Coordinates of N, CA, C and O in Angstrom, one line a residue:
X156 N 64.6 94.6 103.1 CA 65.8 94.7 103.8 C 66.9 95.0 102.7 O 66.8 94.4 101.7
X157 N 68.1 96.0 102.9 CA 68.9 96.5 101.9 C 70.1 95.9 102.5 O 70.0 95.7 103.7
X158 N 71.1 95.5 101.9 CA 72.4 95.4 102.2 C 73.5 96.6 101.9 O 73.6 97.1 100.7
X159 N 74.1 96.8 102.8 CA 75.1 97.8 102.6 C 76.3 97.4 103.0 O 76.7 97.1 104.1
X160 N 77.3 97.6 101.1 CA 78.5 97.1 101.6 C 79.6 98.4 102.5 O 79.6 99.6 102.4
X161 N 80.3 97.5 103.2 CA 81.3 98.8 103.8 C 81.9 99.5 103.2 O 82.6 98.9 102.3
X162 N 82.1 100.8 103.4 CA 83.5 101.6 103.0 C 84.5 101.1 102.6 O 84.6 100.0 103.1
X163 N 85.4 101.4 101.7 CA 86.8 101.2 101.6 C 87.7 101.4 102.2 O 88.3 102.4 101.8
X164 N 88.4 100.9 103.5 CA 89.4 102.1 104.1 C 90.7 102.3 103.6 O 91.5 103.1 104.0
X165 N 90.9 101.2 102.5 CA 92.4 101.3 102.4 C 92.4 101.2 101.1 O 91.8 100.2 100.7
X166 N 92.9 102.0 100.1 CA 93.4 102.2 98.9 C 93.8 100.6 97.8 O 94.4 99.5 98.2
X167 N 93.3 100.9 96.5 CA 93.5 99.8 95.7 C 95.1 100.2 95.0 O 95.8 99.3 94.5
X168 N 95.3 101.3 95.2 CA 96.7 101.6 94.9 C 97.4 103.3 95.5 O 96.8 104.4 95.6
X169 N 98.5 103.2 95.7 CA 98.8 104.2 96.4 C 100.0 105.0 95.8 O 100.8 104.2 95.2
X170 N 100.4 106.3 95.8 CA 101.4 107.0 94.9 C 102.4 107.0 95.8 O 102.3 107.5 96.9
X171 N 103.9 106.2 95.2 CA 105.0 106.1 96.4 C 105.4 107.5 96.5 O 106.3 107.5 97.3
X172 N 104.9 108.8 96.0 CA 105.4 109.9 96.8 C 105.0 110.5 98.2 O 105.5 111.1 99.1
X173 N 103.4 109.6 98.0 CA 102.8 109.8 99.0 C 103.1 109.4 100.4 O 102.5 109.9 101.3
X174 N 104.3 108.3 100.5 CA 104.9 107.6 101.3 C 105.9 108.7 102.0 O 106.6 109.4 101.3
X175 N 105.9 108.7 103.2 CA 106.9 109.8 104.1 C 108.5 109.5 103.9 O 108.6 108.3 104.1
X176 N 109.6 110.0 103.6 CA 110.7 109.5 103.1 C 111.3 108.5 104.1 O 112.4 108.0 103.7
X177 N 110.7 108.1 105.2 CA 111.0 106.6 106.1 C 110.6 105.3 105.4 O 111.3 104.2 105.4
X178 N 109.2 105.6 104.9 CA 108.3 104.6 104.2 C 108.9 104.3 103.2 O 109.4 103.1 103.1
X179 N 109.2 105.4 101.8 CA 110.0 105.4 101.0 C 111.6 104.6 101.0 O 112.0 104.0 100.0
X180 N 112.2 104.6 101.9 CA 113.2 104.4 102.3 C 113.0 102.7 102.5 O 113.7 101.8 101.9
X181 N 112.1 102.3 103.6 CA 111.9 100.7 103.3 C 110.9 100.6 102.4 O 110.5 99.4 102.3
X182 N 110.5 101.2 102.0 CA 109.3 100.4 101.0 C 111.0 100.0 99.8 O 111.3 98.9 99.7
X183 N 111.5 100.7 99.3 CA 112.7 100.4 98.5 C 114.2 99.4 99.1 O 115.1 99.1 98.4
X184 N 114.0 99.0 100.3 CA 114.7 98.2 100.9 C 113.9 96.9 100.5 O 114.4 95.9 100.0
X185 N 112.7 97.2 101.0 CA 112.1 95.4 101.1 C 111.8 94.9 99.9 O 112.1 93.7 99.6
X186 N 111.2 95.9 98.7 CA 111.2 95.5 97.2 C 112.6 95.1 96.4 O 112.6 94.4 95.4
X187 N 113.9 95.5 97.0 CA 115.1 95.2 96.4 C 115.6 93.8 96.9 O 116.3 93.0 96.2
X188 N 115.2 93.6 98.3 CA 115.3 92.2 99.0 C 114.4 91.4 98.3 O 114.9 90.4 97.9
X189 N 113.0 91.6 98.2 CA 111.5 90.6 97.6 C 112.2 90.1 96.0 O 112.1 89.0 95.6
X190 N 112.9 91.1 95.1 CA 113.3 91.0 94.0 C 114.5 89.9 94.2 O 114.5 88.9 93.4
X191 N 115.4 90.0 95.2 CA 116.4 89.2 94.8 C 116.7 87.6 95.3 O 117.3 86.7 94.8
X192 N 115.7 87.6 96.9 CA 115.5 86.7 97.7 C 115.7 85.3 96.9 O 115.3 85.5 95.8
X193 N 116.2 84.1 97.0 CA 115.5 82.9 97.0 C 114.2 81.6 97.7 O 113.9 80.4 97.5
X194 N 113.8 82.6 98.4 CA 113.3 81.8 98.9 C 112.0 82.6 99.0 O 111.9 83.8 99.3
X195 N 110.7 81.6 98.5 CA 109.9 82.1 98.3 C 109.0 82.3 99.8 O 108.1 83.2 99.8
X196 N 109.2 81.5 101.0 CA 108.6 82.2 101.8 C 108.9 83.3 102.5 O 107.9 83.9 103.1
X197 N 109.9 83.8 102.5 CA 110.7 85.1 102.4 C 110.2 86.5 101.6 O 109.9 87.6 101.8
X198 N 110.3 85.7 100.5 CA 109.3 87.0 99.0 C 108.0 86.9 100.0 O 107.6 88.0 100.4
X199 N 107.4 86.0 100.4 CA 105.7 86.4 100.9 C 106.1 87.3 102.3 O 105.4 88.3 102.5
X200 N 107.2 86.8 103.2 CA 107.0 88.0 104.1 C 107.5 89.0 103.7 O 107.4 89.9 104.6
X201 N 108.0 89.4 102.8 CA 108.6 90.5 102.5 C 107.3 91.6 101.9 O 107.0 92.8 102.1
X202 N 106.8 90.7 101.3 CA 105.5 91.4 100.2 C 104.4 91.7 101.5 O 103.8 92.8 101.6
X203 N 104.2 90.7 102.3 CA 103.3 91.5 103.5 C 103.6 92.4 104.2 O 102.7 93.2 104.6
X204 N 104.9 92.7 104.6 CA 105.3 94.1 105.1 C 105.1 94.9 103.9 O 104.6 96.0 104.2
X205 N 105.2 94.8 103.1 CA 105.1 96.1 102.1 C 103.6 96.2 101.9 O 103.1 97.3 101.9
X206 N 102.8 95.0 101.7 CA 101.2 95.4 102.1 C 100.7 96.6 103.2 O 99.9 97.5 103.1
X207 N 101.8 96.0 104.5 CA 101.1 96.9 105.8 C 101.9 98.1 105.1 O 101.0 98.9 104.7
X208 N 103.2 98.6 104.9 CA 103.2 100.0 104.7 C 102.5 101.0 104.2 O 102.2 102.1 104.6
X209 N 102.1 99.9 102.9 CA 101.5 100.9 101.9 C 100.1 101.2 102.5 O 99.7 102.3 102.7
X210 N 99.3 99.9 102.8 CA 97.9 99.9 103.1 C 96.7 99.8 101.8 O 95.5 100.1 101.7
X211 N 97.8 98.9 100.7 CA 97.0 98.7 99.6 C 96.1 97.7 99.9 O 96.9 96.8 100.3
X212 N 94.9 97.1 100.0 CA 94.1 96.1 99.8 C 93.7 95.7 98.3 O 93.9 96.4 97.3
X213 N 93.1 94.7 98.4 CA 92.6 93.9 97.3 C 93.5 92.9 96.5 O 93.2 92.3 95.5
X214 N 95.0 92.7 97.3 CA 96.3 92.0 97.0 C 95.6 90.9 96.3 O 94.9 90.3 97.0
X215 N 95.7 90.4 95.1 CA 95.3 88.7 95.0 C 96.0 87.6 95.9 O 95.6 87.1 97.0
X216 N 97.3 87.4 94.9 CA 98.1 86.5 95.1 C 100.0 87.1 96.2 O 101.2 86.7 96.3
X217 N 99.1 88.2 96.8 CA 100.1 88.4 97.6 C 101.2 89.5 97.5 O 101.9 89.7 98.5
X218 N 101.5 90.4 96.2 CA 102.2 90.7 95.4 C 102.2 92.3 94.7 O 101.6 92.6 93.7
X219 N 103.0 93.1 95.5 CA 102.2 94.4 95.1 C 103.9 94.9 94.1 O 105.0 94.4 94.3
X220 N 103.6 96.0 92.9 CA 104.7 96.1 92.5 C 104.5 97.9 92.5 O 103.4 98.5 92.7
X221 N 105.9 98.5 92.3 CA 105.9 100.1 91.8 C 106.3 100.3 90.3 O 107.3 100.0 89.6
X222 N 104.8 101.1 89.8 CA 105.3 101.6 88.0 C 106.5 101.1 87.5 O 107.5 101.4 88.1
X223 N 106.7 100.3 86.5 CA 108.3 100.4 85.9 C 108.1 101.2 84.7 O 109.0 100.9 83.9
X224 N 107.3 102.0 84.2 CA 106.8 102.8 82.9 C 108.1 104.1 83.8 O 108.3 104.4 85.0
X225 N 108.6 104.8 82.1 CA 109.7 105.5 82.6 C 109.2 106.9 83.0 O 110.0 107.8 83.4
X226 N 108.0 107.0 82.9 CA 107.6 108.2 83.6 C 107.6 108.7 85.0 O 107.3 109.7 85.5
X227 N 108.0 107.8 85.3 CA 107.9 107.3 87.3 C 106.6 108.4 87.8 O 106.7 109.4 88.5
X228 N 105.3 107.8 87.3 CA 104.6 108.2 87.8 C 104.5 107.8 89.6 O 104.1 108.6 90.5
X229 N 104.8 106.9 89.8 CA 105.0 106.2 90.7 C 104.0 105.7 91.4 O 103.9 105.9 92.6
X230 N 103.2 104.8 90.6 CA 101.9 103.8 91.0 C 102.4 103.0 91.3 O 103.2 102.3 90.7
X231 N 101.9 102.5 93.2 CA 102.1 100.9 93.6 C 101.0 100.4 93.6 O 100.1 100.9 94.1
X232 N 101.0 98.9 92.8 CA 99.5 98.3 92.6 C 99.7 97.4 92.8 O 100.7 97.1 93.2
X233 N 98.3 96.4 92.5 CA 98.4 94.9 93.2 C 99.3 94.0 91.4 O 98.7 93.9 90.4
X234 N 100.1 93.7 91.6 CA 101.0 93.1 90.1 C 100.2 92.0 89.9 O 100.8 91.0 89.5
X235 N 98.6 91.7 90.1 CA 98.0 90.8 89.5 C 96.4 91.4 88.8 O 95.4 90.8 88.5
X236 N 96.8 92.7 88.8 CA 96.1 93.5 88.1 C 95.7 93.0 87.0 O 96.6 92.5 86.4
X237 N 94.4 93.0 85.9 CA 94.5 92.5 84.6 C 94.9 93.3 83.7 O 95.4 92.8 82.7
X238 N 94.7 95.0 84.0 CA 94.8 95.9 83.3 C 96.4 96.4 83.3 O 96.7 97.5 82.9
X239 N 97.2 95.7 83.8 CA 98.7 96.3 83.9 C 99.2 95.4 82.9 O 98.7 94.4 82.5
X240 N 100.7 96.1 82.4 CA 101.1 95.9 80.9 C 102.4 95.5 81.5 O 103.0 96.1 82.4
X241 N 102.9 94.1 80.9 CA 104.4 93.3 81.1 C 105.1 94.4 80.2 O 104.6 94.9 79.2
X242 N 106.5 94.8 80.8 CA 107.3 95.5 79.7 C 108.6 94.7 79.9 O 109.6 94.8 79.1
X243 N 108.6 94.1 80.6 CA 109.7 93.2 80.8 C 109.5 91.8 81.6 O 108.9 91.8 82.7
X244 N 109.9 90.8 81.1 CA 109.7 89.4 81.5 C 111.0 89.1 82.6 O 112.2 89.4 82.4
X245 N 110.5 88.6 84.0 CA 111.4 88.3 85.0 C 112.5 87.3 85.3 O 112.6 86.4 86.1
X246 N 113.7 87.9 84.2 CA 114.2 86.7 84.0 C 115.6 87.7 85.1 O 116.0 88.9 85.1
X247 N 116.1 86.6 85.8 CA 117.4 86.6 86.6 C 117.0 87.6 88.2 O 117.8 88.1 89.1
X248 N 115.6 87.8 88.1 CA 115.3 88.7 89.7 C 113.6 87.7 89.8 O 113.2 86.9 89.0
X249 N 113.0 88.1 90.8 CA 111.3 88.0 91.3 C 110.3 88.5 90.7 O 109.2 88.0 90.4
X250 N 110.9 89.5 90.5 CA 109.5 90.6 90.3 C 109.5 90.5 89.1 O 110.4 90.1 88.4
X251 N 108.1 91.2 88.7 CA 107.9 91.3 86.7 C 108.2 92.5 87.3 O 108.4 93.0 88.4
X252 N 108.1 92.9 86.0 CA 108.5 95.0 85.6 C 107.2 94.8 84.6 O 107.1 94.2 83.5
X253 N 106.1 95.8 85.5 CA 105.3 95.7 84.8 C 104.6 97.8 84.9 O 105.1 98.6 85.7
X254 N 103.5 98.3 83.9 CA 103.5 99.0 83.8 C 101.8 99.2 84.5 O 101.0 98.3 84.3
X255 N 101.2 100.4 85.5 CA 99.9 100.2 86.0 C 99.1 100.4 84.7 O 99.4 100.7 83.5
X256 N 97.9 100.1 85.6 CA 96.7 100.1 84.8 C 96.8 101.5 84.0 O 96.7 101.5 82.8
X257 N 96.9 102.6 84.6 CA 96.8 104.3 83.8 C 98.1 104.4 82.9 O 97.8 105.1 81.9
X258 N 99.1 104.0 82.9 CA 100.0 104.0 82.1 C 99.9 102.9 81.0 O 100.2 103.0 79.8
X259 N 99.3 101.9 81.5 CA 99.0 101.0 80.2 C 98.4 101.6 79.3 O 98.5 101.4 78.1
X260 N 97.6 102.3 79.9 CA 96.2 102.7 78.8 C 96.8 104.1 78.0 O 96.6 104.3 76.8
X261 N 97.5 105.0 78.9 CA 97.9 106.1 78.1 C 99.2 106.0 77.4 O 99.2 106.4 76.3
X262 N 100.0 105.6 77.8 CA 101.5 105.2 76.7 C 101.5 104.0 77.1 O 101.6 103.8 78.3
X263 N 101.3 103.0 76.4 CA 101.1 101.7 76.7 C 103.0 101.0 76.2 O 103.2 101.0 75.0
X264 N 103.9 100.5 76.9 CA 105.6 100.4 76.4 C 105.5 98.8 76.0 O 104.9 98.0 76.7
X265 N 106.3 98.4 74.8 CA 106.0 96.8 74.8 C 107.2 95.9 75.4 O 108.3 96.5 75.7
X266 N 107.1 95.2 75.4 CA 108.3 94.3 76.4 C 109.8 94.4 75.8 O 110.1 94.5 74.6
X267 N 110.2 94.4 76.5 CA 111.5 94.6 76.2 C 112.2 93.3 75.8 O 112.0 92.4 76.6
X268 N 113.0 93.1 74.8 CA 114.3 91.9 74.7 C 115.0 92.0 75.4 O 116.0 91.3 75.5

């Protein structure tokens, strides 16, 4: 007897151009709210709407971020990725500013003071 795992249907990361300029439009509403909120059950609903937009799976801890590398390639990934690079430490907002896994690896940027 073989086991067969299922298909993937939903993306480990998704390119925010790919997003229709409605999606675009709140996908950058709810990340400027998730960034500034105090209240952390608020950041989780905010980050699960932005799960359903995008339709990224494999979230760890809840928490999806867009490229901060200045190329704006514009990768949204899961921000508990191992292979994404801190370029800046989250001091005075939520979110890290962090760079994806493909930009880490090809211009990899070091944290900023």
């Amino acid at each position: 007897m073989s086991v067969i795992t299922p298909a993937r249907t939903h993306p480990a990361t998704i390119n925010y151009g790919d997003l229709n300029p409605g999606q675009q439009t709140l996908f950058d509403q709810l990340m400027e709210q998730a960034d500034n909120t105090t209240s952390a059950a608020e950041c989780d609903a905010l980050m699960t709407a932005l799960i359903a937009i995008t339709g990224i799976t494999g979230v760890r801890y809840n928490e999806i971020l867009k490229c901060a590398c200045p190329c704006i390639c514009g990768c949204i990934f899961d921000a508990d990725d191992p292979d994404a690079l801190v370029t800046e430490e989250p001091t005075g907002y939520n979110l890290g500013r962090l760079q994806c896994p493909d930009c880490a690896d090809a211009h990899p940027r070091p944290i900023e003071d």
